[in-house]
Structure formats: structure tokens, C-alpha cells
Amino acid sequence: MKTGIGKLLQIAQGDRPLIGGLLLQAAFTGIFVGALELEANAVFLESFGAGKVPLGLMISGAAGILITTVYSYLSKQLGSNTFGIYNLLAVVLMTAALIVGFNLLEIQQLDFVIFVVAGPLILITLLGFWTTVRDFLSPSRSKQLSGLIDVTLIGGMILAFIATPILVGLGFRLHYTLYVGMASLTLATLAQLYVLNNIGKQHHRFKARVRSTGPLRLFSHKYTALMAGFVVLGIAVAVLIHYAFLSVTGSRFPGGIELVSFLGYVFGSMMLLAWLMKRFLFAWVKKKFGIKMTLLLAPVTLLLFTILATIAGESYGFAGEAQLFTYFFLLVVFSKMINRTLKESMEDTSMNVIYKSLDPLERPNVQSCFDGVVSQICVFAACLLLACIVMISFVTIIHVTYVLFVFLVIWFFVGSALYQNYHKMLKVTLESDKVQ
């Protein structure tokens, strides 16, 4: 069976055990990420409701800034093998600390801590994993196998999202998901040790060392500033939608198996739809309508659903006790699904295409800076703004949709400007090639 798959994918005999190790690491990493994301959101909503979400996300963003700054520095100072091991060991130790806290802290304190650290933990776990993949695979191999590795990672996440509600329904305590995550992370670490050990013996690294690109330097040039602006606004929109989603979910499902099941199946559905659209729809839309359509599809679609949600909330009610609240609830849930799905399948994939227009020596640093420090700074800033807004006495969830509408309009115009500059850069490049 393994030999047949290896032949089908044209993987050299000596590379097959290493590819198998990467796939095992991808699967167990996905299980860890899915289990932690579901538990963090479910236990926080059950303990605190949506009222403390801005505070929790703001502290999470501050912690994320610190963690990703250290991550970025160490990734440039240490070798690939050493950093890959240290990164996973750091995640293992932080997860172990949460398990220790399970026996030392009160449940509400533990729930808050889990929610705060879940985002940064998931971020550095995925960044470290994809760093390992990029360093191991040559550009040609990456194009051939990254899709298989991606679907294995997503499959692990979906498995965690679907299996956790089933286990909780059978009497498994939700907090024990930490032990499942820890076991998966340990197996992923063992798989990475195997992969990195063999990389050191058989392969050279395919990633060149380049100088650092700090967050401030990204705004020193119009083109990269527009990239940064588009990424930053996308994260701000995601934060606002996530708050609205948790708010209506907490009103509809205060806790228990219903809350866990709803979150698990929604998160699982989002990941499945995102993979299907990325795998089968992105290339068709890009070929048929161009990169402008794939880049702006998320802002336009979310604008439509935000307008509909606002009308439904104003017309039929947006409080959990109202029978017609269902309309507003469903539109917010669909907005969350659209945001996550289009981000994974269209927005991120479009940005990967746009990143290719940068200097190849600068591209990895710019992209890692966007994905790491810049994203966490934006989470912190967006949550600080959200916390200030919700503290106003008359502000309700419907007013958050007004703020979201403003951000979406700005996001659309920044995306349009980014596309125009990308198009100009392509024309300049083609003309210079003709001259040469």
C-alpha cells in the first residue's frame, strides 16, 4: 500500500519514510490544533460568556506579540533542525504547564488561561511545522507534496473537531482534551525528530538565510504597506466576526454538550469547505476572473452578509431570548463560516500569489512577519478597540456590526489598491524582461 502510494506520487524510495514522517507529524499536529481551538472557545464561553472575549483576545494578542517576536528572532539565529526541535519542545512545555494548571488553578482561572494562550500556541505550532516542511522539500517537491501534507493537517483538525463532541457526549470531560492534545503533540514531536534527524543525514536545506524584515520596514514602501494594510484589516475583520459569532453562540447555547457539538461541527465544516474551495475552486476562479476576484471575494461577500445581518437584527431582534433572533444568529454564523472559509481558500492563497512579486530574498521574511508579529499586533489593537467600544453603556452586538461594516469597506478599497499596484508591478517586470 505504502509502496503503491509512493510510486503514484513518484516519491523516491529513500524519501518515502521521511514523507511518511512528515504526514504523521501533520496529522498529529492537526489533532492538537483542532482539540485546543475547540476546547479554548467552548470552556471560555461556558465560564465567562462573550462579555470577556475582547479582554481575553487582547491579552492573547499581547502574549502573541511576545511569543512571535522571540520565535522570529530564534528562527533566524538557530539552524533549521535545532529551531524545529526547540519550537516543538516549547509548545510541549507550555501545554504541560496547562495540564499542571488543571490541578492547581480554579476552573475559571484555567479556562481563561487556556483561551489566552491557545492562539499563540496554535500559531507557533503551525509556523514551526510549515518551516520544517519548506526546509525539507525542494521547490519542485513542495509543489508536488504540499497539497498532500496540507490535507493531512486539515484532516487531523477535522477529526479533532468531530470526535471531541462525540467523546464529550459519552461522558469525557472537556478539560481532558488537554491530555489528548498533549499526546498528539508528543507523537508529532517524535515524528519531527525522526524527520529532522534524517534531513540532517540525507538532505541539504532549501531555505536561504536572509536579513530580517521588521514590522516598521513593511510600511516604508507603498506596495508592502498595502500588503500589510490588507492583512491587518483582514485580521481586524476576523476578530470582530469572531466576537459576534461567540456572542450569538453563547446566547443560543450557554454550555454543555450542545455548545461543544455546535462549535465542533461548525469548525469542522469550515475547515472542510475551505480545503474543498482551495483545492477545486481557487484555480478556476483565478483563471476565469483573475486574482482581483479571489482577493476581493471575502470583503464583498462579507459586506453583503453584514448588511443582511444588520437588517435582520434591527427588524427581528438580536437578543437571545427573541424567537426571531434565529435570523440574526444564522447570518452571523454564516458570516463566520464565510470569513474562515474564504480566508483559508481565497484570501491567503491570493496573498501567496502576490508575495511572489517580491524579491525572492525578502519574500520569506515579509511573509513570516505578516503571519507572526504583525498579525498578533493587529489582534491586540483590534481587541483593544473592541473592548473600548463594548464598554460604552448603550453598545450592543448590533453596533459591532456597524463597526464591522466600516472595516469591510476600508478593507475592500485597500484590496483594490493592492491589486492595482500588483498589476503595475507585473507590467513593469514584463517590460523590463522585454528590454533585456
Short mmCIF file of C-alpha atoms in Angstrom, two decimals:
data_model
loop_
_atom_site.label_atom_id
_atom_site.label_comp_id
_atom_site.label_asym_id
_atom_site.label_seq_id
_atom_site.Cartn_x
_atom_site.Cartn_y
_atom_site.Cartn_z
CA MET A 1 0.00 0.00 0.00
CA LYS A 2 2.73 2.46 1.02
CA THR A 3 4.84 1.42 -1.95
CA GLY A 4 1.86 1.92 -4.28
CA ILE A 5 1.22 5.43 -2.96
CA GLY A 6 4.92 6.24 -3.19
CA LYS A 7 5.03 5.11 -6.81
CA LEU A 8 1.84 7.01 -7.61
CA LEU A 9 3.30 10.23 -6.22
CA GLN A 10 6.69 9.50 -7.80
CA ILE A 11 8.46 9.64 -4.45
CA ALA A 12 11.96 8.18 -4.42
CA GLN A 13 12.36 5.00 -2.38
CA GLY A 14 14.74 6.66 0.08
CA ASP A 15 12.39 9.63 0.61
CA ARG A 16 9.27 7.62 1.43
CA PRO A 17 9.96 7.09 5.16
CA LEU A 18 10.67 10.83 5.55
CA ILE A 19 7.49 11.82 3.71
CA GLY A 20 5.63 9.34 5.93
CA GLY A 21 7.15 11.05 8.97
CA LEU A 22 6.01 14.46 7.73
CA LEU A 23 2.49 13.14 7.13
CA LEU A 24 2.36 11.65 10.64
CA GLN A 25 3.55 14.95 12.07
CA ALA A 26 0.91 16.78 10.02
CA ALA A 27 -1.90 14.52 11.26
CA PHE A 28 -0.96 14.74 14.95
CA THR A 29 -0.30 18.48 14.70
CA GLY A 30 -3.78 18.90 13.22
CA ILE A 31 -5.35 16.91 16.06
CA PHE A 32 -3.54 19.08 18.63
CA VAL A 33 -4.56 22.34 16.91
CA GLY A 34 -8.21 21.28 16.49
CA ALA A 35 -8.57 19.96 20.04
CA LEU A 36 -7.01 23.07 21.60
CA GLU A 37 -9.01 25.53 19.48
CA LEU A 38 -12.32 23.83 20.25
CA GLU A 39 -11.64 23.45 23.96
CA ALA A 40 -10.40 27.04 24.36
CA ASN A 41 -13.54 28.56 22.82
CA ALA A 42 -16.01 26.17 24.47
CA VAL A 43 -14.71 26.39 28.06
CA PHE A 44 -14.31 30.17 27.84
CA LEU A 45 -17.88 30.70 26.62
CA GLU A 46 -19.21 28.32 29.27
CA SER A 47 -17.33 30.09 32.09
CA PHE A 48 -17.46 33.75 31.04
CA GLY A 49 -19.82 34.19 28.10
CA ALA A 50 -18.95 36.55 25.25
CA GLY A 51 -18.58 39.60 27.51
CA LYS A 52 -14.93 38.93 28.31
CA VAL A 53 -13.93 37.84 24.80
CA PRO A 54 -12.35 41.25 23.91
CA LEU A 55 -10.26 41.18 27.11
CA GLY A 56 -9.22 37.57 26.56
CA LEU A 57 -8.26 38.16 22.93
CA MET A 58 -6.43 41.38 23.82
CA ILE A 59 -4.27 39.60 26.41
CA SER A 60 -3.83 36.75 23.93
CA GLY A 61 -2.61 39.26 21.33
CA ALA A 62 -0.14 40.78 23.82
CA ALA A 63 1.19 37.31 24.67
CA GLY A 64 1.30 36.51 20.97
CA ILE A 65 3.43 39.60 20.23
CA LEU A 66 5.99 38.47 22.80
CA ILE A 67 5.98 34.82 21.70
CA THR A 68 6.16 35.54 17.95
CA THR A 69 8.92 38.12 18.48
CA VAL A 70 11.01 35.53 20.29
CA TYR A 71 10.04 32.97 17.63
CA SER A 72 11.13 35.27 14.80
CA TYR A 73 14.46 36.06 16.47
CA LEU A 74 15.33 32.45 17.29
CA SER A 75 14.29 31.20 13.86
CA LYS A 76 16.96 33.45 12.34
CA GLN A 77 19.66 32.65 14.91
CA LEU A 78 19.35 28.87 15.12
CA GLY A 79 19.74 26.21 12.47
CA SER A 80 16.66 24.61 10.98
CA ASN A 81 17.00 21.33 12.86
CA THR A 82 17.75 22.96 16.23
CA PHE A 83 14.97 25.52 15.91
CA GLY A 84 12.41 22.93 14.80
CA ILE A 85 13.07 20.87 17.93
CA TYR A 86 13.14 23.86 20.29
CA ASN A 87 9.91 25.20 18.84
CA LEU A 88 8.01 21.94 19.41
CA LEU A 89 9.56 21.44 22.85
CA ALA A 90 8.44 24.94 23.84
CA VAL A 91 4.87 24.13 22.76
CA VAL A 92 5.03 20.80 24.64
CA LEU A 93 6.23 22.56 27.82
CA MET A 94 3.52 25.23 27.61
CA THR A 95 0.85 22.57 27.07
CA ALA A 96 2.27 20.59 30.00
CA ALA A 97 2.04 23.77 32.11
CA LEU A 98 -1.68 23.98 31.25
CA ILE A 99 -2.13 20.37 32.39
CA VAL A 100 -0.34 21.17 35.66
CA GLY A 101 -2.60 24.20 36.00
CA PHE A 102 -5.58 21.85 35.71
CA ASN A 103 -4.64 20.54 39.17
CA LEU A 104 -3.55 23.86 40.71
CA LEU A 105 -5.86 26.58 39.38
CA GLU A 106 -9.57 27.09 39.83
CA ILE A 107 -11.57 26.02 36.79
CA GLN A 108 -12.46 29.58 35.74
CA GLN A 109 -8.85 30.72 36.01
CA LEU A 110 -7.71 27.74 33.94
CA ASP A 111 -10.38 28.40 31.31
CA PHE A 112 -9.22 32.00 30.95
CA VAL A 113 -5.55 30.99 30.67
CA ILE A 114 -6.34 28.33 28.05
CA PHE A 115 -8.25 30.86 25.95
CA VAL A 116 -5.42 33.40 26.20
CA VAL A 117 -2.56 31.06 25.25
CA ALA A 118 -4.41 28.93 22.68
CA GLY A 119 -3.98 31.41 19.82
CA PRO A 120 -0.21 31.96 20.21
CA LEU A 121 0.36 28.22 20.80
CA ILE A 122 -1.51 27.26 17.64
CA LEU A 123 0.27 29.98 15.66
CA ILE A 124 3.83 28.96 16.55
CA THR A 125 2.96 25.27 16.18
CA LEU A 126 1.76 25.79 12.60
CA LEU A 127 4.57 28.22 11.73
CA GLY A 128 7.14 25.74 13.04
CA PHE A 129 5.53 22.87 11.15
CA TRP A 130 5.47 24.66 7.79
CA THR A 131 9.03 25.88 8.36
CA THR A 132 10.08 22.23 8.69
CA VAL A 133 8.16 21.31 5.51
CA ARG A 134 9.68 24.16 3.48
CA ASP A 135 13.19 23.35 4.68
CA PHE A 136 12.85 19.67 3.82
CA LEU A 137 11.16 19.90 0.42
CA SER A 138 12.80 21.34 -2.64
CA PRO A 139 10.64 23.81 -4.65
CA SER A 140 9.64 21.06 -7.09
CA ARG A 141 8.85 18.58 -4.31
CA SER A 142 6.97 21.28 -2.38
CA LYS A 143 4.66 21.86 -5.34
CA GLN A 144 4.08 18.14 -5.64
CA LEU A 145 3.58 17.20 -1.97
CA SER A 146 2.43 20.33 -0.11
CA GLY A 147 -1.18 19.58 -1.06
CA LEU A 148 -0.97 16.08 0.42
CA ILE A 149 0.63 17.42 3.61
CA ASP A 150 -1.99 20.20 3.81
CA VAL A 151 -4.93 17.80 3.52
CA THR A 152 -3.38 15.55 6.18
CA LEU A 153 -3.03 18.51 8.56
CA ILE A 154 -6.61 19.64 7.89
CA GLY A 155 -7.84 16.05 8.24
CA GLY A 156 -6.32 15.90 11.72
CA MET A 157 -8.07 19.14 12.68
CA ILE A 158 -11.43 17.96 11.34
CA LEU A 159 -11.03 14.67 13.21
CA ALA A 160 -10.49 16.58 16.47
CA PHE A 161 -13.44 18.89 15.80
CA ILE A 162 -15.80 15.98 15.08
CA ALA A 163 -14.50 13.47 17.64
CA THR A 164 -14.45 15.83 20.64
CA PRO A 165 -18.26 16.36 20.79
CA ILE A 166 -18.75 12.59 20.44
CA LEU A 167 -16.35 11.93 23.33
CA VAL A 168 -17.98 14.62 25.49
CA GLY A 169 -21.39 13.09 24.74
CA LEU A 170 -20.04 9.76 26.04
CA GLY A 171 -19.05 11.37 29.34
CA PHE A 172 -15.49 12.50 28.51
CA ARG A 173 -14.75 15.73 30.38
CA LEU A 174 -13.91 18.60 28.01
CA HIS A 175 -10.86 19.68 30.03
CA TYR A 176 -9.34 16.24 29.46
CA THR A 177 -8.95 17.27 25.83
CA LEU A 178 -5.68 18.80 27.01
CA TYR A 179 -4.36 15.28 27.58
CA VAL A 180 -5.40 14.26 24.06
CA GLY A 181 -3.67 17.34 22.69
CA MET A 182 -0.56 16.62 24.73
CA ALA A 183 -0.41 13.03 23.47
CA SER A 184 -0.85 14.18 19.85
CA LEU A 185 1.81 16.84 20.30
CA THR A 186 4.23 14.29 21.76
CA LEU A 187 3.71 11.99 18.77
CA ALA A 188 4.16 14.96 16.41
CA THR A 189 7.41 15.81 18.19
CA LEU A 190 8.69 12.25 17.79
CA ALA A 191 7.78 12.36 14.09
CA GLN A 192 9.62 15.67 13.67
CA LEU A 193 12.68 14.30 15.49
CA TYR A 194 12.73 11.43 13.01
CA VAL A 195 12.28 13.76 10.03
CA LEU A 196 14.88 16.30 11.16
CA ASN A 197 17.39 13.60 12.02
CA ASN A 198 17.10 12.15 8.53
CA ILE A 199 17.15 15.59 6.91
CA GLY A 200 20.48 16.23 8.57
CA LYS A 201 21.88 12.96 7.21
CA GLN A 202 20.46 12.88 3.71
CA HIS A 203 19.34 16.32 2.58
CA HIS A 204 20.51 19.89 2.33
CA ARG A 205 18.26 22.74 3.36
CA PHE A 206 16.36 24.60 0.67
CA LYS A 207 15.96 27.87 2.55
CA ALA A 208 18.48 30.66 2.31
CA ARG A 209 19.37 32.93 5.19
CA VAL A 210 18.24 36.50 4.56
CA ARG A 211 18.26 39.67 6.54
CA SER A 212 15.42 40.44 8.91
CA THR A 213 12.37 42.43 7.89
CA GLY A 214 10.88 44.29 10.84
CA PRO A 215 7.22 45.38 11.08
CA LEU A 216 8.10 49.06 10.63
CA ARG A 217 10.06 48.43 7.43
CA LEU A 218 6.98 46.85 5.88
CA PHE A 219 5.27 50.26 5.85
CA SER A 220 8.24 52.12 4.36
CA HIS A 221 7.28 51.18 0.78
CA LYS A 222 3.82 51.73 -0.70
CA TYR A 223 3.50 48.22 -2.13
CA THR A 224 4.42 46.34 1.05
CA ALA A 225 2.43 48.88 3.08
CA LEU A 226 -0.67 47.98 1.04
CA MET A 227 0.09 44.28 1.63
CA ALA A 228 0.40 44.93 5.35
CA GLY A 229 -2.77 47.03 5.35
CA PHE A 230 -4.76 44.32 3.60
CA VAL A 231 -3.50 41.64 6.01
CA VAL A 232 -4.07 43.85 9.07
CA LEU A 233 -7.62 44.78 8.06
CA GLY A 234 -8.40 41.13 7.31
CA ILE A 235 -7.32 40.18 10.83
CA ALA A 236 -9.34 43.04 12.35
CA VAL A 237 -12.42 41.87 10.44
CA ALA A 238 -11.81 38.28 11.63
CA VAL A 239 -11.59 39.47 15.26
CA LEU A 240 -14.88 41.40 15.02
CA ILE A 241 -16.67 38.50 13.33
CA HIS A 242 -15.29 36.02 15.88
CA TYR A 243 -16.58 38.20 18.72
CA ALA A 244 -20.03 38.43 17.09
CA PHE A 245 -20.00 34.68 16.49
CA LEU A 246 -19.09 33.84 20.10
CA SER A 247 -21.65 36.38 21.34
CA VAL A 248 -24.60 34.87 19.45
CA THR A 249 -23.38 31.31 20.12
CA GLY A 250 -23.16 32.00 23.86
CA SER A 251 -26.71 33.39 23.78
CA ARG A 252 -28.05 30.38 21.90
CA PHE A 253 -26.00 27.64 23.63
CA PRO A 254 -24.99 28.67 27.18
CA GLY A 255 -22.97 25.49 27.76
CA GLY A 256 -22.89 21.72 27.90
CA ILE A 257 -22.81 19.20 25.06
CA GLU A 258 -24.91 21.44 22.79
CA LEU A 259 -22.26 24.18 22.86
CA VAL A 260 -19.37 21.76 22.26
CA SER A 261 -21.24 19.98 19.46
CA PHE A 262 -22.23 23.21 17.73
CA LEU A 263 -18.70 24.65 17.84
CA GLY A 264 -17.11 21.35 16.82
CA TYR A 265 -19.33 20.77 13.81
CA VAL A 266 -19.15 24.42 12.68
CA PHE A 267 -15.34 24.50 12.95
CA GLY A 268 -15.06 21.13 11.22
CA SER A 269 -17.38 22.23 8.41
CA MET A 270 -15.37 25.42 7.92
CA MET A 271 -12.10 23.52 7.52
CA LEU A 272 -13.65 21.01 5.10
CA LEU A 273 -15.23 23.73 2.95
CA ALA A 274 -12.00 25.75 3.00
CA TRP A 275 -9.98 22.80 1.74
CA LEU A 276 -12.52 21.94 -0.97
CA MET A 277 -12.62 25.52 -2.22
CA LYS A 278 -8.83 25.86 -2.11
CA ARG A 279 -8.34 22.54 -3.89
CA PHE A 280 -11.06 22.75 -6.55
CA LEU A 281 -12.37 26.35 -6.79
CA PHE A 282 -9.47 28.79 -6.37
CA ALA A 283 -7.66 27.91 -9.60
CA TRP A 284 -10.91 28.06 -11.60
CA VAL A 285 -11.95 31.45 -10.17
CA LYS A 286 -8.44 32.84 -10.68
CA LYS A 287 -8.32 31.62 -14.28
CA LYS A 288 -11.87 32.76 -15.09
CA PHE A 289 -11.96 36.13 -13.28
CA GLY A 290 -8.36 36.90 -12.28
CA ILE A 291 -6.56 37.43 -8.99
CA LYS A 292 -8.64 40.55 -8.30
CA MET A 293 -11.75 38.43 -7.83
CA THR A 294 -10.08 35.96 -5.46
CA LEU A 295 -8.54 38.83 -3.48
CA LEU A 296 -11.76 40.83 -3.06
CA LEU A 297 -14.26 37.97 -2.81
CA ALA A 298 -14.07 37.90 1.01
CA PRO A 299 -14.68 41.66 1.60
CA VAL A 300 -17.55 41.77 -0.91
CA THR A 301 -19.29 38.61 0.35
CA LEU A 302 -18.89 39.64 4.00
CA LEU A 303 -20.23 43.12 3.23
CA LEU A 304 -23.38 41.51 1.82
CA PHE A 305 -23.88 39.24 4.84
CA THR A 306 -23.11 42.06 7.30
CA ILE A 307 -25.78 44.24 5.70
CA LEU A 308 -28.28 41.36 5.82
CA ALA A 309 -27.38 40.59 9.46
CA THR A 310 -27.80 44.24 10.43
CA ILE A 311 -31.21 44.43 8.73
CA ALA A 312 -32.29 41.16 10.37
CA GLY A 313 -31.08 42.32 13.78
CA GLU A 314 -32.82 45.68 13.56
CA SER A 315 -36.03 44.18 12.13
CA TYR A 316 -36.42 40.93 14.07
CA GLY A 317 -34.22 41.32 17.14
CA PHE A 318 -30.71 40.35 18.14
CA ALA A 319 -31.24 39.25 21.75
CA GLY A 320 -31.04 35.55 22.57
CA GLU A 321 -34.48 35.38 24.12
CA ALA A 322 -36.29 36.57 20.98
CA GLN A 323 -37.78 33.88 18.76
CA LEU A 324 -36.83 35.78 15.60
CA PHE A 325 -33.24 36.05 16.87
CA THR A 326 -32.69 32.93 14.74
CA TYR A 327 -32.38 35.05 11.58
CA PHE A 328 -29.64 37.22 13.06
CA PHE A 329 -27.95 34.18 14.63
CA LEU A 330 -27.82 32.25 11.34
CA LEU A 331 -26.48 35.22 9.37
CA VAL A 332 -23.69 35.79 11.92
CA VAL A 333 -22.82 32.08 11.89
CA PHE A 334 -22.74 32.07 8.08
CA SER A 335 -20.55 35.19 8.18
CA LYS A 336 -18.11 33.37 10.46
CA MET A 337 -18.07 30.34 8.16
CA ILE A 338 -17.58 32.53 5.07
CA ASN A 339 -14.78 34.50 6.74
CA ARG A 340 -12.82 31.42 7.82
CA THR A 341 -13.51 29.52 4.60
CA LEU A 342 -12.59 32.34 2.23
CA LYS A 343 -9.55 33.28 4.29
CA GLU A 344 -8.12 29.77 4.03
CA SER A 345 -9.12 29.17 0.40
CA MET A 346 -9.06 32.56 -1.36
CA GLU A 347 -7.52 35.35 0.72
CA ASP A 348 -4.38 33.53 1.94
CA THR A 349 -3.87 31.79 -1.41
CA SER A 350 -4.21 35.11 -3.28
CA MET A 351 -1.68 36.72 -0.95
CA ASN A 352 0.74 33.84 -1.62
CA VAL A 353 0.49 34.69 -5.33
CA ILE A 354 1.08 38.39 -4.61
CA TYR A 355 4.06 37.62 -2.34
CA LYS A 356 5.76 36.05 -5.38
CA SER A 357 6.09 39.53 -6.90
CA LEU A 358 8.54 40.46 -4.10
CA ASP A 359 12.30 40.00 -4.17
CA PRO A 360 12.87 36.25 -3.57
CA LEU A 361 15.43 37.08 -0.88
CA GLU A 362 12.95 39.25 1.04
CA ARG A 363 9.80 37.21 0.42
CA PRO A 364 10.16 34.65 3.27
CA ASN A 365 10.86 37.34 5.87
CA VAL A 366 7.99 39.56 4.73
CA GLN A 367 5.55 36.66 4.77
CA SER A 368 6.69 35.34 8.17
CA CYS A 369 6.49 38.86 9.60
CA PHE A 370 2.89 39.21 8.36
CA ASP A 371 1.93 35.79 9.72
CA GLY A 372 3.72 36.29 13.05
CA VAL A 373 4.38 39.61 14.79
CA VAL A 374 2.17 41.81 12.59
CA SER A 375 -0.85 39.52 12.97
CA GLN A 376 -0.54 39.47 16.77
CA ILE A 377 -0.09 43.26 16.97
CA CYS A 378 -3.27 43.57 14.94
CA VAL A 379 -5.16 41.13 17.18
CA PHE A 380 -4.13 43.18 20.21
CA ALA A 381 -5.07 46.52 18.59
CA ALA A 382 -8.40 45.25 17.24
CA CYS A 383 -9.35 43.78 20.62
CA LEU A 384 -8.35 46.97 22.40
CA LEU A 385 -10.66 48.90 20.07
CA LEU A 386 -13.41 46.31 20.53
CA ALA A 387 -13.05 46.44 24.33
CA CYS A 388 -13.36 50.24 24.28
CA ILE A 389 -16.46 50.02 22.08
CA VAL A 390 -18.31 47.38 24.13
CA MET A 391 -17.61 49.27 27.36
CA ILE A 392 -19.90 52.06 26.16
CA SER A 393 -23.18 51.55 28.02
CA PHE A 394 -25.57 51.62 25.05
CA VAL A 395 -23.43 49.47 22.73
CA THR A 396 -24.85 46.05 21.81
CA ILE A 397 -23.90 43.37 19.32
CA ILE A 398 -25.79 45.18 16.55
CA HIS A 399 -23.49 48.19 16.93
CA VAL A 400 -20.49 45.91 16.45
CA THR A 401 -21.89 45.03 13.02
CA TYR A 402 -21.84 48.76 12.15
CA VAL A 403 -18.15 48.92 13.05
CA LEU A 404 -17.58 45.73 11.06
CA PHE A 405 -19.25 47.34 8.03
CA VAL A 406 -16.82 50.28 8.18
CA PHE A 407 -13.80 47.96 8.39
CA LEU A 408 -15.08 45.89 5.47
CA VAL A 409 -15.49 48.96 3.26
CA ILE A 410 -11.93 50.10 4.06
CA TRP A 411 -10.66 46.53 3.52
CA PHE A 412 -12.27 46.46 0.07
CA PHE A 413 -10.64 49.73 -1.05
CA VAL A 414 -7.23 48.72 0.32
CA GLY A 415 -7.56 45.40 -1.52
CA SER A 416 -8.43 47.23 -4.75
CA ALA A 417 -5.39 49.48 -4.36
CA LEU A 418 -3.18 46.46 -3.64
CA TYR A 419 -4.37 44.74 -6.81
CA GLN A 420 -3.72 47.87 -8.91
CA ASN A 421 -0.15 48.10 -7.57
CA TYR A 422 0.38 44.37 -8.11
CA HIS A 423 -0.82 44.75 -11.70
CA LYS A 424 1.52 47.71 -12.27
CA MET A 425 4.45 45.76 -10.84
CA LEU A 426 3.75 42.84 -13.17
CA LYS A 427 3.68 45.22 -16.18
CA VAL A 428 6.98 46.80 -15.15
CA THR A 429 8.55 43.36 -14.72
CA LEU A 430 7.34 42.18 -18.13
CA GLU A 431 8.57 45.37 -19.83
CA SER A 432 11.99 45.08 -18.20
CA ASP A 433 12.19 41.45 -19.35
CA LYS A 434 11.44 42.54 -22.93
CA VAL A 435 14.19 45.18 -22.81
CA GLN A 436 16.70 42.61 -21.60
#
